[in-house]
Short mmCIF file of N, CA and C in Angstrom, two decimals:
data_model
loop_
_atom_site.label_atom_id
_atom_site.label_comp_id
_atom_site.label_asym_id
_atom_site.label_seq_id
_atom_site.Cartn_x
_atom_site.Cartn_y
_atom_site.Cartn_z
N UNK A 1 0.80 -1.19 0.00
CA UNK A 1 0.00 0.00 0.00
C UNK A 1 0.84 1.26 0.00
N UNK A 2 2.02 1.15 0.94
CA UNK A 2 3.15 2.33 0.91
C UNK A 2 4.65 2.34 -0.67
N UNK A 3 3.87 1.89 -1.68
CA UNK A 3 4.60 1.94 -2.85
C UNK A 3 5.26 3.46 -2.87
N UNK A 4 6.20 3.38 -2.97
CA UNK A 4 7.11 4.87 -3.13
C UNK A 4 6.81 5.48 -4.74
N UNK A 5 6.67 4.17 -5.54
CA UNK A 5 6.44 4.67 -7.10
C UNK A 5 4.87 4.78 -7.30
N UNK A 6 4.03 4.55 -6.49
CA UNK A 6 2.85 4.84 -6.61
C UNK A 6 1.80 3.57 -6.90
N UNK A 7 1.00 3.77 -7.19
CA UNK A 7 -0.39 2.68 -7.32
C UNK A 7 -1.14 2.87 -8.36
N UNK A 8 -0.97 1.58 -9.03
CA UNK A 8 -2.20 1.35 -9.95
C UNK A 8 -3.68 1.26 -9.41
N UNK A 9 -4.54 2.00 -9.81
CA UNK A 9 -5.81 2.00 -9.38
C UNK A 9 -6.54 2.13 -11.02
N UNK A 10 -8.34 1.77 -10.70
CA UNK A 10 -9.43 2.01 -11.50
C UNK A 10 -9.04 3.30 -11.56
N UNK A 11 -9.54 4.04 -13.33
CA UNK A 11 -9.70 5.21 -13.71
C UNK A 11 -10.56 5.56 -12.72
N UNK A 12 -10.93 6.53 -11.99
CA UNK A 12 -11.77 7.41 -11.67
C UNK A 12 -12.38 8.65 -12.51
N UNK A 13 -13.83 8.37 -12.22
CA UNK A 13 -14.78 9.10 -13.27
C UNK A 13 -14.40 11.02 -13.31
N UNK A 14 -13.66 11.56 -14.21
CA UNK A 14 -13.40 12.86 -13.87
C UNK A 14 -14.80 13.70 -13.27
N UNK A 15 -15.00 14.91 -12.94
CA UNK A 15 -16.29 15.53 -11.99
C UNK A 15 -16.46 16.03 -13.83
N UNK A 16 -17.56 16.26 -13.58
CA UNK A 16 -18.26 16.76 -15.15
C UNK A 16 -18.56 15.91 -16.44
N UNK A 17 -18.09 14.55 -16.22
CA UNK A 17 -17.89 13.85 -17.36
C UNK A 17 -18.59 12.35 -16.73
N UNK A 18 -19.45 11.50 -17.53
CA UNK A 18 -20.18 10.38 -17.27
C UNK A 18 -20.00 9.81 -18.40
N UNK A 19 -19.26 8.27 -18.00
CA UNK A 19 -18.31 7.55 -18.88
C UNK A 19 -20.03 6.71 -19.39
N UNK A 20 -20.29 6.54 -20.73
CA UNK A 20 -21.72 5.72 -20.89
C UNK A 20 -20.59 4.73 -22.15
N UNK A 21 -20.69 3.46 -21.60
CA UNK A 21 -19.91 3.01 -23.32
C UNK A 21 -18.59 3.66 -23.74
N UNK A 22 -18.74 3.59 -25.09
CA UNK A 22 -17.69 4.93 -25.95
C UNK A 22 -17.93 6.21 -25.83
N UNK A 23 -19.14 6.86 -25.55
CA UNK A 23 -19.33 8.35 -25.13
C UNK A 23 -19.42 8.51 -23.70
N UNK A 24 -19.00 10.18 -23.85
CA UNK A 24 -19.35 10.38 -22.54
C UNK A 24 -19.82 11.65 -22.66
N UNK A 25 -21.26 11.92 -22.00
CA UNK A 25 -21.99 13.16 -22.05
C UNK A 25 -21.51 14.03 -21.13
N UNK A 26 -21.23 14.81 -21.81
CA UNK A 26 -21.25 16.24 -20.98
C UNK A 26 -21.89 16.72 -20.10
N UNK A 27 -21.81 17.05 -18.77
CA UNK A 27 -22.46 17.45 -17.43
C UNK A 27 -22.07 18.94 -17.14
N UNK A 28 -22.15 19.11 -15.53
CA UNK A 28 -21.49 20.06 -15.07
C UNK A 28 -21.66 21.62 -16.04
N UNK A 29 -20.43 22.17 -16.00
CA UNK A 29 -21.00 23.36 -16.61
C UNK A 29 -21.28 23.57 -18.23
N UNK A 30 -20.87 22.77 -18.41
CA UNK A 30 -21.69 22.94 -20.36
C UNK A 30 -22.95 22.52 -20.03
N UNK A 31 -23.65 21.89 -19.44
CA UNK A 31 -25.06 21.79 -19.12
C UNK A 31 -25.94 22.83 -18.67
N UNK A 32 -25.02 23.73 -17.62
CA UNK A 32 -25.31 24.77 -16.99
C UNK A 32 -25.62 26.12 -18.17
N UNK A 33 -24.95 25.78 -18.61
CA UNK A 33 -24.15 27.33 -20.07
C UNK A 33 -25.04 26.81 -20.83
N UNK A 34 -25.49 25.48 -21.20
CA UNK A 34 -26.94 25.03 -22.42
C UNK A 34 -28.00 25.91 -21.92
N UNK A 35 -28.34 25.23 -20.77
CA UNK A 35 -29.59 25.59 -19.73
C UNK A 35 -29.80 27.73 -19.87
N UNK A 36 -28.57 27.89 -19.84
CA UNK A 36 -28.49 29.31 -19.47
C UNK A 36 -28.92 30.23 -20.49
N UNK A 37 -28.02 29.73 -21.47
CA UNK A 37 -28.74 30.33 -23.44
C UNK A 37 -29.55 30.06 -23.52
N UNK A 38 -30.31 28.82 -23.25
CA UNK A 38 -32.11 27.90 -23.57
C UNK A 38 -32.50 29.14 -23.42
N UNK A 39 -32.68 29.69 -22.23
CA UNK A 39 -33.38 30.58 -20.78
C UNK A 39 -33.61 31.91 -21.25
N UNK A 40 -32.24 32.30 -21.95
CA UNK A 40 -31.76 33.73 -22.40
C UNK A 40 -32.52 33.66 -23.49
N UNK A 41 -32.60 32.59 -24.53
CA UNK A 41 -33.08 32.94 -25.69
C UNK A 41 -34.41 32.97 -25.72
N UNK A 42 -34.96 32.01 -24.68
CA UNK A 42 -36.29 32.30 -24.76
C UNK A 42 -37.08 33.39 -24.20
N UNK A 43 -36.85 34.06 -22.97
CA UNK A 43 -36.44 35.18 -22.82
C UNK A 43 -36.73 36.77 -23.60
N UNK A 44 -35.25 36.45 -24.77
CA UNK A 44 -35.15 37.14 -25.75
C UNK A 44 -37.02 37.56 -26.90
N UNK A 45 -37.26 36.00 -26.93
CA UNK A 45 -38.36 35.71 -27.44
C UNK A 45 -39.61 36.50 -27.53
N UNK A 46 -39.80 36.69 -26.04
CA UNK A 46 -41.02 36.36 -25.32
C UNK A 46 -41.05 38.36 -25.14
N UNK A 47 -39.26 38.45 -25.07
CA UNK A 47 -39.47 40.15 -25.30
C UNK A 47 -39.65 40.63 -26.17
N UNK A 48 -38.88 40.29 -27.60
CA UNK A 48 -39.45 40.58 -28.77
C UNK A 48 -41.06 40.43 -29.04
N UNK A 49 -41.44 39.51 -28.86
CA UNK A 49 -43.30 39.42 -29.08
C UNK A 49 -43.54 40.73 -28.30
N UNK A 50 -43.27 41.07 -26.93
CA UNK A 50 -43.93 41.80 -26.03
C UNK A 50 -43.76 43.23 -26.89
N UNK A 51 -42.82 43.52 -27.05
CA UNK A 51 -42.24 44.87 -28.14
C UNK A 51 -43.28 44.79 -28.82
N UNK A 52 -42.99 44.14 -29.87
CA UNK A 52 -44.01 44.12 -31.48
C UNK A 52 -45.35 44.62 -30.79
N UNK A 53 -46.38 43.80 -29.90
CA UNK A 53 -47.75 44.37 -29.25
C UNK A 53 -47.44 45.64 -29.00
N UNK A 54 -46.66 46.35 -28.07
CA UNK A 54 -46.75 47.25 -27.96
C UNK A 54 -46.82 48.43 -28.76
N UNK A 55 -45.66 47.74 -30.13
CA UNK A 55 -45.75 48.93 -30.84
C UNK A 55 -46.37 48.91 -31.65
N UNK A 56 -47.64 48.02 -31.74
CA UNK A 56 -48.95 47.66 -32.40
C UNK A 56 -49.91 48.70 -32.00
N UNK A 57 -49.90 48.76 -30.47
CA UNK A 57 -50.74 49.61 -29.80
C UNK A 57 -49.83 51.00 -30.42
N UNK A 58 -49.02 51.38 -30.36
CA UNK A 58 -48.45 52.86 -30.52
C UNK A 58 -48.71 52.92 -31.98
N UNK A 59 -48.59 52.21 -32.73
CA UNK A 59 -49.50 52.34 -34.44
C UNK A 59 -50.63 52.92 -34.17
N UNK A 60 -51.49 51.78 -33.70
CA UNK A 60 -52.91 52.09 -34.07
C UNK A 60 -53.46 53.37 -33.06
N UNK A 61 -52.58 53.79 -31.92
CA UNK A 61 -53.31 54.86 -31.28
C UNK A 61 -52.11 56.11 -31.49
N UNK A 62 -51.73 56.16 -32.80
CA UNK A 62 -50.64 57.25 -32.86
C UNK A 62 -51.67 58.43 -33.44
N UNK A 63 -52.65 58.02 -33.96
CA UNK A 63 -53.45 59.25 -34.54
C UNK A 63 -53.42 59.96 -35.76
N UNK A 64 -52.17 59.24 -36.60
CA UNK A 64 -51.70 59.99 -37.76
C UNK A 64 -50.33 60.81 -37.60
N UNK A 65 -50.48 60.65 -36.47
CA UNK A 65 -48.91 61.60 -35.82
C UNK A 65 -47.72 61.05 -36.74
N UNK A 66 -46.99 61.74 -37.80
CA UNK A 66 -45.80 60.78 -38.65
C UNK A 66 -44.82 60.72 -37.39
N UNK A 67 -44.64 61.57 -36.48
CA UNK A 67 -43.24 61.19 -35.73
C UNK A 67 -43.52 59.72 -34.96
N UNK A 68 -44.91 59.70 -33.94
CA UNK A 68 -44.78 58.58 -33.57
C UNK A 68 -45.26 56.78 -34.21
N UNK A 69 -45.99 57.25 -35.54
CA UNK A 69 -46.19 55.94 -36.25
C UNK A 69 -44.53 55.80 -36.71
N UNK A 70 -43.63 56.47 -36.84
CA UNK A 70 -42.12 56.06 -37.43
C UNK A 70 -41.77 55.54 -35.85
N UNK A 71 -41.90 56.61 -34.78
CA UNK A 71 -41.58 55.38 -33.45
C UNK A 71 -41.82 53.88 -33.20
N UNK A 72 -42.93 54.15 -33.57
CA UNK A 72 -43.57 52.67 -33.82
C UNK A 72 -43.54 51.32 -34.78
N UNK A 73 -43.09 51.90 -36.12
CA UNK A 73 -42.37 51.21 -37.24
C UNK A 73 -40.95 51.20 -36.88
N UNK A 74 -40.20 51.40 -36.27
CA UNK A 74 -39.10 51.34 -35.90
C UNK A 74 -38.82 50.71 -34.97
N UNK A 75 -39.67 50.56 -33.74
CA UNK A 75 -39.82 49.58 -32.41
C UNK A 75 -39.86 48.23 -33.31
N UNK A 76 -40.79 48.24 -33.85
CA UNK A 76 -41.51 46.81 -34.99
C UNK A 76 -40.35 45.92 -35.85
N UNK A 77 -39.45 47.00 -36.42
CA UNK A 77 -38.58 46.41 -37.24
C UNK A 77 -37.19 45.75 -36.05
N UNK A 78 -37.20 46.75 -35.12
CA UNK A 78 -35.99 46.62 -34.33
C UNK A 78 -36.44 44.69 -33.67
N UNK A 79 -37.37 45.18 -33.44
CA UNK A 79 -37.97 43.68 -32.66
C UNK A 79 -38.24 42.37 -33.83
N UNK A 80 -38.14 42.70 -35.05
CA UNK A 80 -38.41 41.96 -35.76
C UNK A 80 -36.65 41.35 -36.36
N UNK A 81 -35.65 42.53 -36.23
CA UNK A 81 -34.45 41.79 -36.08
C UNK A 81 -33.98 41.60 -35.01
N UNK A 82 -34.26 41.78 -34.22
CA UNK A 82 -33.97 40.64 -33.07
C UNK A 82 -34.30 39.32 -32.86
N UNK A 83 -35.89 39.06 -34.01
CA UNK A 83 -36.24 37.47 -33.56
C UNK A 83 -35.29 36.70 -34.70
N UNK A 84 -35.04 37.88 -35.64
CA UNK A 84 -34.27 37.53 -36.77
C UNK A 84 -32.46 36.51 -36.58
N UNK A 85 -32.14 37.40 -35.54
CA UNK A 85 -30.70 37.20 -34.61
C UNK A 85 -30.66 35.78 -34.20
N UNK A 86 -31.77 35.76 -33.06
CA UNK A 86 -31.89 34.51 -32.37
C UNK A 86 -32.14 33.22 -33.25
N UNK A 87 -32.93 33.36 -34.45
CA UNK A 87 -32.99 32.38 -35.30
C UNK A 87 -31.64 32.07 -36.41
N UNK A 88 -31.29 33.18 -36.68
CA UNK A 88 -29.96 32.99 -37.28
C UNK A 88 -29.04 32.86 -36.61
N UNK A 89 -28.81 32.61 -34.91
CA UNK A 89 -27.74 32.04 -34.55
C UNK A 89 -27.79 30.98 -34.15
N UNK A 90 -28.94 30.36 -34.21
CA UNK A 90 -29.24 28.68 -33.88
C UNK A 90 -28.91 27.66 -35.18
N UNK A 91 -29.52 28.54 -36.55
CA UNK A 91 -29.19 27.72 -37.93
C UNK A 91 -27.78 28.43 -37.86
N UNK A 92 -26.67 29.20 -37.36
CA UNK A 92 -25.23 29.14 -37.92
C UNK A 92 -24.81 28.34 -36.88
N UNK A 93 -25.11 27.80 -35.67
CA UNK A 93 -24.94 26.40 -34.92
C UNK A 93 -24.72 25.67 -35.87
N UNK A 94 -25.99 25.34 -36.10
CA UNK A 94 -26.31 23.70 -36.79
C UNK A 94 -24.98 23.85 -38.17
N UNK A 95 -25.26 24.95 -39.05
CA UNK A 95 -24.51 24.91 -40.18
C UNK A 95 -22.39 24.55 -39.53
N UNK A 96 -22.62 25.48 -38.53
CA UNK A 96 -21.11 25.10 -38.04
C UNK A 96 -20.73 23.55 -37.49
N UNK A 97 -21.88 23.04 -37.08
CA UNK A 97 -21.99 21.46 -36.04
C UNK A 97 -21.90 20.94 -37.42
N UNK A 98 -22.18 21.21 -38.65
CA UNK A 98 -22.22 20.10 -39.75
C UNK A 98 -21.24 20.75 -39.99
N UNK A 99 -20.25 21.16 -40.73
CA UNK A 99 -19.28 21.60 -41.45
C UNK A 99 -18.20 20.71 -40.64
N UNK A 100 -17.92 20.90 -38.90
CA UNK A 100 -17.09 20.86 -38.44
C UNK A 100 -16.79 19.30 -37.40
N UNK A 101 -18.50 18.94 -37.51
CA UNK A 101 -18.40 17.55 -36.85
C UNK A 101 -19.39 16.73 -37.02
N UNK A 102 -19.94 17.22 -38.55
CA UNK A 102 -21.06 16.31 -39.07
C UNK A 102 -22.21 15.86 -38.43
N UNK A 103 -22.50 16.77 -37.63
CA UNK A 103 -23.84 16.51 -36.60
C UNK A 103 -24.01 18.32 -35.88
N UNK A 104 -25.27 18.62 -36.29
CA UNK A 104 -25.96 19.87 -36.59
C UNK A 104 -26.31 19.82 -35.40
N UNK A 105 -26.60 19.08 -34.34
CA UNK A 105 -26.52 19.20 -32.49
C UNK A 105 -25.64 19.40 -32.27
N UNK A 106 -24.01 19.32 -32.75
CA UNK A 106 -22.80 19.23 -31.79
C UNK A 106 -22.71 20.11 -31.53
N UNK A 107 -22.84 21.39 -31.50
CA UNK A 107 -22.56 22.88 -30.73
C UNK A 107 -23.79 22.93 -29.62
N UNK A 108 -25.10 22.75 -29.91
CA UNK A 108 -25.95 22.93 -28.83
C UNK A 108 -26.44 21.96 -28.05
N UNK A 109 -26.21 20.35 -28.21
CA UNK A 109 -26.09 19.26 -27.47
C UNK A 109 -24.80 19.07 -27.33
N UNK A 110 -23.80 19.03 -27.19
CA UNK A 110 -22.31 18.48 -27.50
C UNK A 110 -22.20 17.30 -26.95
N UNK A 111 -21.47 16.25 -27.33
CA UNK A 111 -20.83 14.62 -26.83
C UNK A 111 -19.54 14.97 -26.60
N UNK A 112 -19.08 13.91 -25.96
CA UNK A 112 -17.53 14.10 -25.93
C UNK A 112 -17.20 12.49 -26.29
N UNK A 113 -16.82 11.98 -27.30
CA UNK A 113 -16.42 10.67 -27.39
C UNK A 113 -15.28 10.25 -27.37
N UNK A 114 -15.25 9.25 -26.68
CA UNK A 114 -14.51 8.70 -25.90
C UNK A 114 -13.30 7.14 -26.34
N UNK A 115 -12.60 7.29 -26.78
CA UNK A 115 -11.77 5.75 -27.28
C UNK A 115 -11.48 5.34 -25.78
N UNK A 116 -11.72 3.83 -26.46
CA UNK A 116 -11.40 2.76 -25.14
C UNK A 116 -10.89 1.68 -25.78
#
């Protein structure tokens, strides 16, 4: 037990990593950082919709006013590239997960595989 050169032992499972087979899924904080963007983007979402209504209401009760129907076409468009953003950075995921590891989840599910 008091080997001076040390001891062979079982691999022990590193913290963040769960040996399944040949893969091993990712835990710990890439799960955390998934969870966190999910959250953010939906989020993002749910504010953009909220915008657009509003500046639905500032349309239809602007009165003819040109300064604030342009407030309001401008809230509209701003919120309309924003849902624009969030969707185009989920398809340049996928397009990067295929280019770079032939699976269009690997950036927003990631594996870590494993030789044994």
């Amino acid at each position: 037990m008091n080997d001076p050169i040390g001891q062979i032992s079982p691999i022990v499972k590193t913290p963040g990593v769960t040996i399944n087979g040949t893969t091993a899924e990712l835990t710990g904080f890439i799960v955390l950082l998934n969870s966190v963007l999910r959250v953010i983007f939906i989020i993002a979402g749910v504010w953009a919709f909220i915008n657009i209504i509003i500046a639905g209401f500032s349309f239809i009760s602007a009165g003819g006013d040109p300064k604030k129907v342009a407030q309001a076409w401008q809230k509209i468009w701003q919120s309309f590239l924003g849902l624009v953003i969030i969707v185009t950075s989920f398809i340049l995921a996928a397009i990067i997960g295929i280019l770079l590891f032939k699976d269009p989840g690997a950036i927003l599910n990631p594996t870590l595989n494993v030789v044994k």
